[in-house]
Tab-separated table of N, CA and C in Angstrom:
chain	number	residue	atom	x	y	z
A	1	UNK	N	7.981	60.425	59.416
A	1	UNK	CA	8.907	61.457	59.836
A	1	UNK	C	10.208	61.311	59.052
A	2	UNK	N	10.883	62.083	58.425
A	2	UNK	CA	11.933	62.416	57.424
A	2	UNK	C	13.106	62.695	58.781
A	3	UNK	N	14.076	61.847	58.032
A	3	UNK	CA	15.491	61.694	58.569
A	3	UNK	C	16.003	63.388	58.466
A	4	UNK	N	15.556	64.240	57.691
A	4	UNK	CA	16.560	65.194	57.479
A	4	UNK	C	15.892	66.098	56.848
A	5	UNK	N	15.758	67.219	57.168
A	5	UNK	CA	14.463	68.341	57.364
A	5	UNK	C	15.099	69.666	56.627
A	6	UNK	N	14.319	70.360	56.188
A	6	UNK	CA	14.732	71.832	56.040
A	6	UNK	C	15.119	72.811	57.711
A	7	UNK	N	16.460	73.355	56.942
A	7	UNK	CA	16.847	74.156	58.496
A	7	UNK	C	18.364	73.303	58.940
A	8	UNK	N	18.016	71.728	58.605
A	8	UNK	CA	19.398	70.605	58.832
A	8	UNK	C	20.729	71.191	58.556
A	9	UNK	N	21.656	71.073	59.113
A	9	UNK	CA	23.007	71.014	58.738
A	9	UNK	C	23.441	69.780	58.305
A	10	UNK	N	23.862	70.025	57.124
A	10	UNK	CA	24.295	68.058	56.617
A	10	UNK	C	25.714	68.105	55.964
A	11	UNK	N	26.174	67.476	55.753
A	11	UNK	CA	27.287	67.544	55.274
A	11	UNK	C	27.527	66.290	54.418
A	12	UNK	N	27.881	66.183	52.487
A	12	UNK	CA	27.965	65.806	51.435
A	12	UNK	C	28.913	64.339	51.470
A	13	UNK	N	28.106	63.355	51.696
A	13	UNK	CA	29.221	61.932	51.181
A	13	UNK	C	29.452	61.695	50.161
A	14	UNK	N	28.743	61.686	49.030
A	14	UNK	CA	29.411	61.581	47.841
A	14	UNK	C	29.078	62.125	46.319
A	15	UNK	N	29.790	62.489	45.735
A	15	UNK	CA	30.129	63.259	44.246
A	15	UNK	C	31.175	64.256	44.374
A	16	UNK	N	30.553	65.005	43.683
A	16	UNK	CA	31.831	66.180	43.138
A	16	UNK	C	31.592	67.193	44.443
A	17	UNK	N	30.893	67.246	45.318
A	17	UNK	CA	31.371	68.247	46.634
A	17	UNK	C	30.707	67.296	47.474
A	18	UNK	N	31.452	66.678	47.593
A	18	UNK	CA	31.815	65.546	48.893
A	18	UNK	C	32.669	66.528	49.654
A	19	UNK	N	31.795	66.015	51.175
A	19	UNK	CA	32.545	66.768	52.491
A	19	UNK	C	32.473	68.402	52.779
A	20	UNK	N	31.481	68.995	51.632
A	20	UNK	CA	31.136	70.272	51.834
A	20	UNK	C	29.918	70.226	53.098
A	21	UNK	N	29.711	71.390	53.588
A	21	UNK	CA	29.062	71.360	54.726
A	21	UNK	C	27.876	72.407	54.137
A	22	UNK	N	26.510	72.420	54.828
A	22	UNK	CA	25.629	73.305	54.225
A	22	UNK	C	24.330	73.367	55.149
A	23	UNK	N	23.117	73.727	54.719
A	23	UNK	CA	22.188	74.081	55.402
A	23	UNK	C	20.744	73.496	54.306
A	24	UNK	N	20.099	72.764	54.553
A	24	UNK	CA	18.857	72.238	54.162
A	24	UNK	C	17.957	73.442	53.580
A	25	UNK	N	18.276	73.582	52.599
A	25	UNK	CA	16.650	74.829	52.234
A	25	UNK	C	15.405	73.914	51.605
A	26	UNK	N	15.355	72.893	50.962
A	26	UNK	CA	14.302	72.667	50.566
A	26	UNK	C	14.431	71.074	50.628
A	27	UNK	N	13.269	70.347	50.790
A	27	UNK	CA	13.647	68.453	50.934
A	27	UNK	C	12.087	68.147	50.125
A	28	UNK	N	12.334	67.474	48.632
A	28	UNK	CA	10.980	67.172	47.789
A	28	UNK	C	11.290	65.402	47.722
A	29	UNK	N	10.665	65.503	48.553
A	29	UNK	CA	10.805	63.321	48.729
A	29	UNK	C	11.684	62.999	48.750
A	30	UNK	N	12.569	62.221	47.778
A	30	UNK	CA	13.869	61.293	48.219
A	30	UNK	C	15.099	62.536	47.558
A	31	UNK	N	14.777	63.696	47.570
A	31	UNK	CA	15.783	64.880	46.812
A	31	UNK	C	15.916	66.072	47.830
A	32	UNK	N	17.243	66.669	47.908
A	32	UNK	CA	17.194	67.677	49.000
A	32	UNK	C	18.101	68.846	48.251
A	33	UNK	N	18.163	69.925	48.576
A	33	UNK	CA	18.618	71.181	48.302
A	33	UNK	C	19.263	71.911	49.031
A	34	UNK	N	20.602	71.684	48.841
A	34	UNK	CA	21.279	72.361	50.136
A	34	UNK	C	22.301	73.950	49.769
A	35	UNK	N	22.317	74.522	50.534
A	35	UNK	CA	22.937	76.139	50.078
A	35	UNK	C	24.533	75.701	49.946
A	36	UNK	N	24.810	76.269	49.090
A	36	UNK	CA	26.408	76.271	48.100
A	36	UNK	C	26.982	74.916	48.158
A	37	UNK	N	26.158	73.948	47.612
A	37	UNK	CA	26.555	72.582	46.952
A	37	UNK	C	25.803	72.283	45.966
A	38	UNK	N	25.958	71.814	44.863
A	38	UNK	CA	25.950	71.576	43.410
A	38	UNK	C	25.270	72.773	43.091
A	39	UNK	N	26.271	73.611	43.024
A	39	UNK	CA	26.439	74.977	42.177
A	39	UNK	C	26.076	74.884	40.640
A	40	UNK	N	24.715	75.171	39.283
A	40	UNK	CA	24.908	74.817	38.371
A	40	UNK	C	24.568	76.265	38.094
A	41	UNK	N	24.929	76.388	36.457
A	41	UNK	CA	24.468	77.906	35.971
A	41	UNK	C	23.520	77.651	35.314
A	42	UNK	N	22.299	78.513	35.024
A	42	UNK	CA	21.312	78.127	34.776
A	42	UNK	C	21.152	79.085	33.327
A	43	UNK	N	20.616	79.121	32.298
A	43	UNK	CA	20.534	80.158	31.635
A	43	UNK	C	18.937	80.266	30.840
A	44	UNK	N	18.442	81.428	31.318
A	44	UNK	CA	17.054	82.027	31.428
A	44	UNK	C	17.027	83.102	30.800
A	45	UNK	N	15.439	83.124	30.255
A	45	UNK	CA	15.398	84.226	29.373
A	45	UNK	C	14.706	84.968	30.274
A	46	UNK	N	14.419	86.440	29.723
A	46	UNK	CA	14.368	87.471	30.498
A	46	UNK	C	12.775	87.047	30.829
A	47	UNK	N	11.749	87.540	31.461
A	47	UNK	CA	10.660	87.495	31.397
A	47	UNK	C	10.029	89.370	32.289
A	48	UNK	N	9.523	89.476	31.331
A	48	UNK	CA	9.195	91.191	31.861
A	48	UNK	C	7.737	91.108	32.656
A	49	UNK	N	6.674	89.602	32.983
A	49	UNK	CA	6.139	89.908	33.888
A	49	UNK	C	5.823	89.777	35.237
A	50	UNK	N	7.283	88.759	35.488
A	50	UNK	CA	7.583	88.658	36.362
A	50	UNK	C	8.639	89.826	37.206
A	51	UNK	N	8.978	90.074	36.451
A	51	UNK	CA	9.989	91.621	36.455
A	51	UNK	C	11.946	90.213	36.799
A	52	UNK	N	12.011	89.431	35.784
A	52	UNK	CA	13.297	89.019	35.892
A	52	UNK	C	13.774	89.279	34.537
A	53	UNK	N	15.597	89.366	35.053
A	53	UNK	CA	16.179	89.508	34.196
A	53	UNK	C	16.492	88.483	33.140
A	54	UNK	N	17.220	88.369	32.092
A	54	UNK	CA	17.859	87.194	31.785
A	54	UNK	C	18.782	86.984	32.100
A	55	UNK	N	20.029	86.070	31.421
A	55	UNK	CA	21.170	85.392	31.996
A	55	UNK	C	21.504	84.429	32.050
A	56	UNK	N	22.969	84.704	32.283
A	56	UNK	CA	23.036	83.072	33.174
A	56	UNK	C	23.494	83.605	35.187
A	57	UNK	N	22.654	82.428	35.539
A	57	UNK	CA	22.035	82.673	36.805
A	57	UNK	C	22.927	81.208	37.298
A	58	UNK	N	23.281	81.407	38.717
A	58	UNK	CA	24.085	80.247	39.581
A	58	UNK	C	22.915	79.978	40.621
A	59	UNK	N	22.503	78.632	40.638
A	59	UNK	CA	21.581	78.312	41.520
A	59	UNK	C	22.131	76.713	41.971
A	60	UNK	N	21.544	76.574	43.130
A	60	UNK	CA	21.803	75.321	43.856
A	60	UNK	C	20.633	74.206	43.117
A	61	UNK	N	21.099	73.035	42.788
A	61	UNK	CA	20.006	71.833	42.183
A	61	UNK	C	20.309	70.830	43.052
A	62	UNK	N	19.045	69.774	43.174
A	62	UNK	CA	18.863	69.139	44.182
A	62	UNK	C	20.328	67.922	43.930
A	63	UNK	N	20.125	67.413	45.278
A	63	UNK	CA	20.578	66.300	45.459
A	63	UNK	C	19.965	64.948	46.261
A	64	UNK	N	20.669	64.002	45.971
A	64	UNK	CA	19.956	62.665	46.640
A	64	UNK	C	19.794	62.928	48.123
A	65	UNK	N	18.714	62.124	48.415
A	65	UNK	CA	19.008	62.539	50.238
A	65	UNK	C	19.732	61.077	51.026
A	66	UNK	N	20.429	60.366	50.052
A	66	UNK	CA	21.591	59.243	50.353
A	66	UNK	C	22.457	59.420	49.952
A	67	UNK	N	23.031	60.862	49.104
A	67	UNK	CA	24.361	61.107	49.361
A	67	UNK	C	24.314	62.614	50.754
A	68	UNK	N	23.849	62.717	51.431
A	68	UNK	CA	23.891	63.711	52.827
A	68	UNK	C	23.716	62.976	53.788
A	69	UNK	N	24.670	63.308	54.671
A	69	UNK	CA	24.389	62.947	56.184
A	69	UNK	C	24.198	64.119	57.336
A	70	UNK	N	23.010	63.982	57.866
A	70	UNK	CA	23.167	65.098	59.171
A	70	UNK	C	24.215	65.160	60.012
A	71	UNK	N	24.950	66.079	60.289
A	71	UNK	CA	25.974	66.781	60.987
A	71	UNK	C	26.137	66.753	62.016
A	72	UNK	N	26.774	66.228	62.902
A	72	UNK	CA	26.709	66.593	64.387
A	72	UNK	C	28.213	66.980	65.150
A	73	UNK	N	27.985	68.357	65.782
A	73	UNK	CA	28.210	69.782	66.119
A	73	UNK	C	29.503	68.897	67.041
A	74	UNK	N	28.477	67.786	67.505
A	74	UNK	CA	29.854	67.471	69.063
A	74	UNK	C	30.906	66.787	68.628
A	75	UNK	N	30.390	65.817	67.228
A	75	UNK	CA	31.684	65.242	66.854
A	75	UNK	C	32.495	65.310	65.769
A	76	UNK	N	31.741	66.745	65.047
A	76	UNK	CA	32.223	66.954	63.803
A	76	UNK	C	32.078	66.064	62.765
A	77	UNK	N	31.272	65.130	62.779
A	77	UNK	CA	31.418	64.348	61.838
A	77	UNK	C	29.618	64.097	61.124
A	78	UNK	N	29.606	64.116	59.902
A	78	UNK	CA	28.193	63.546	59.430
A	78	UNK	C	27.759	61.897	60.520
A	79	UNK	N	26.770	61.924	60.412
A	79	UNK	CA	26.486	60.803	61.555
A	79	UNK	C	25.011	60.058	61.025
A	80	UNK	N	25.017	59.307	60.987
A	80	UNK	CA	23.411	58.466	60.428
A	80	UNK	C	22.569	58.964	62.062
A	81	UNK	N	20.953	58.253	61.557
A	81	UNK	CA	19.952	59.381	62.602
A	81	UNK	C	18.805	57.921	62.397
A	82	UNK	N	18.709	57.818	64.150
A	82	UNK	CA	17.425	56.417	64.438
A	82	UNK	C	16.742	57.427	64.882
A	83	UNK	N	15.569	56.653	65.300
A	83	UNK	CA	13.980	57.319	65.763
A	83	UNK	C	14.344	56.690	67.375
A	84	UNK	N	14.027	57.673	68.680
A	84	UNK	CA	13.402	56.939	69.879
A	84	UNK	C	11.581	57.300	69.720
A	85	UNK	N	10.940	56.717	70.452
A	85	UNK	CA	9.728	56.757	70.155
A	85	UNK	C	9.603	56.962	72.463
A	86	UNK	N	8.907	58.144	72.560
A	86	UNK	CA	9.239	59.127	73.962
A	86	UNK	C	7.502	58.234	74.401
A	87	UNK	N	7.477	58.529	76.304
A	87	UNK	CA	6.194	57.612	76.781
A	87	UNK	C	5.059	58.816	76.073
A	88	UNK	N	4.550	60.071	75.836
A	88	UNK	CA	3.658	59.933	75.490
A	88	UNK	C	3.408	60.021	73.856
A	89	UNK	N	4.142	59.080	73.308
A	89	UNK	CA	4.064	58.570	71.753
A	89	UNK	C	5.013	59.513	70.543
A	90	UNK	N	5.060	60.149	70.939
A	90	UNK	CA	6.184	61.801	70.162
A	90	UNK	C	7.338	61.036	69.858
A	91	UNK	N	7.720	60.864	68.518
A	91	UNK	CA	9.184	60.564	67.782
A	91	UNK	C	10.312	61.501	68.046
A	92	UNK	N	11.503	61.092	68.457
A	92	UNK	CA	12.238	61.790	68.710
A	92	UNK	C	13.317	61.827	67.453
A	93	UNK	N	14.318	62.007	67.318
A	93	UNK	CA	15.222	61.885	66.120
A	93	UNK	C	16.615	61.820	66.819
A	94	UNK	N	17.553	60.986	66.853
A	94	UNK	CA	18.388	60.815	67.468
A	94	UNK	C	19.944	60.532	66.927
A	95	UNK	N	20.979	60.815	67.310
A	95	UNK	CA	22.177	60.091	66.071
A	95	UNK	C	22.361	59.311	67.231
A	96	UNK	N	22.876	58.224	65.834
A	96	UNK	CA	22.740	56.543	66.220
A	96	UNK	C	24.264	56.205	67.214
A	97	UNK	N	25.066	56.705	67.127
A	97	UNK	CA	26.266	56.845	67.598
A	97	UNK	C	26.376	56.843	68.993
A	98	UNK	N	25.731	58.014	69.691
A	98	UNK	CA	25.523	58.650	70.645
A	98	UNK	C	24.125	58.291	71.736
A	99	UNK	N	23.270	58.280	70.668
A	99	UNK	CA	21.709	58.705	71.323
A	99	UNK	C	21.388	59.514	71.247
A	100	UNK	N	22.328	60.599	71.260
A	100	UNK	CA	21.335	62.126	71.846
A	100	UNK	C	20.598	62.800	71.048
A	101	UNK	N	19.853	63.520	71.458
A	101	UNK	CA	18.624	63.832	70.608
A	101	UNK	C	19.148	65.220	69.460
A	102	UNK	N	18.743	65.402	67.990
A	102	UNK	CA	18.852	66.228	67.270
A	102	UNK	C	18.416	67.141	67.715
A	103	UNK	N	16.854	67.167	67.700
A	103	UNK	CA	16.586	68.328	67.869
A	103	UNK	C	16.007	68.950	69.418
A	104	UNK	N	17.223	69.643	69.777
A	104	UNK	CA	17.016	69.642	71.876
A	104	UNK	C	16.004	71.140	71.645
């Protein structure tokens, strides 16, 4: 079970947008993709059978999933995330701080 999921709110510890806040769109093993953090321009040629244009294009590129921390709402603050393990065997996901469960 992955600390930090597509759908997550996480918020950036370290590089060049440290402390930006965002939303999980895509997580490929130890790399995650989050909406409007590491902004790069991309530049692509046209391709007519896909029906795209060319350009230069602004797209989000991954990042480590040890520079993000999941977010939590109550204390405003990025927060590290343990496992409880519930009586009939179901992993829960929890911030370590608190206890309380991520996903209610």
């Amino acid at each position: 079970m992955n600390r930090i999921r597509k759908g997550d709110q996480v918020i950036v510890t370290a590089g060049k947008d440290k402390g930006k806040k965002g939303d999980v769109i895509r997580v490929d093993g130890d790399k995650v993709v989050v909406s409007n953090v590491n902004v790069v321009k991309r530049h692509t040629k046209p391709n007519p059978q896909a029906g795209q244009p060319g350009g230069v294009i602004e797209r989000e590129a991954p990042i480590h999933i040890s520079n993000v921390m999941l977010f939590n709402p109550a204390s405003g603050k990025g927060e590290r995330i343990g496992f409880k393990v519930l009586e009939d065997g179901r992993k829960l996901r929890v911030f370590r701080s608190s206890g309380e469960a991520v996903d209610a």
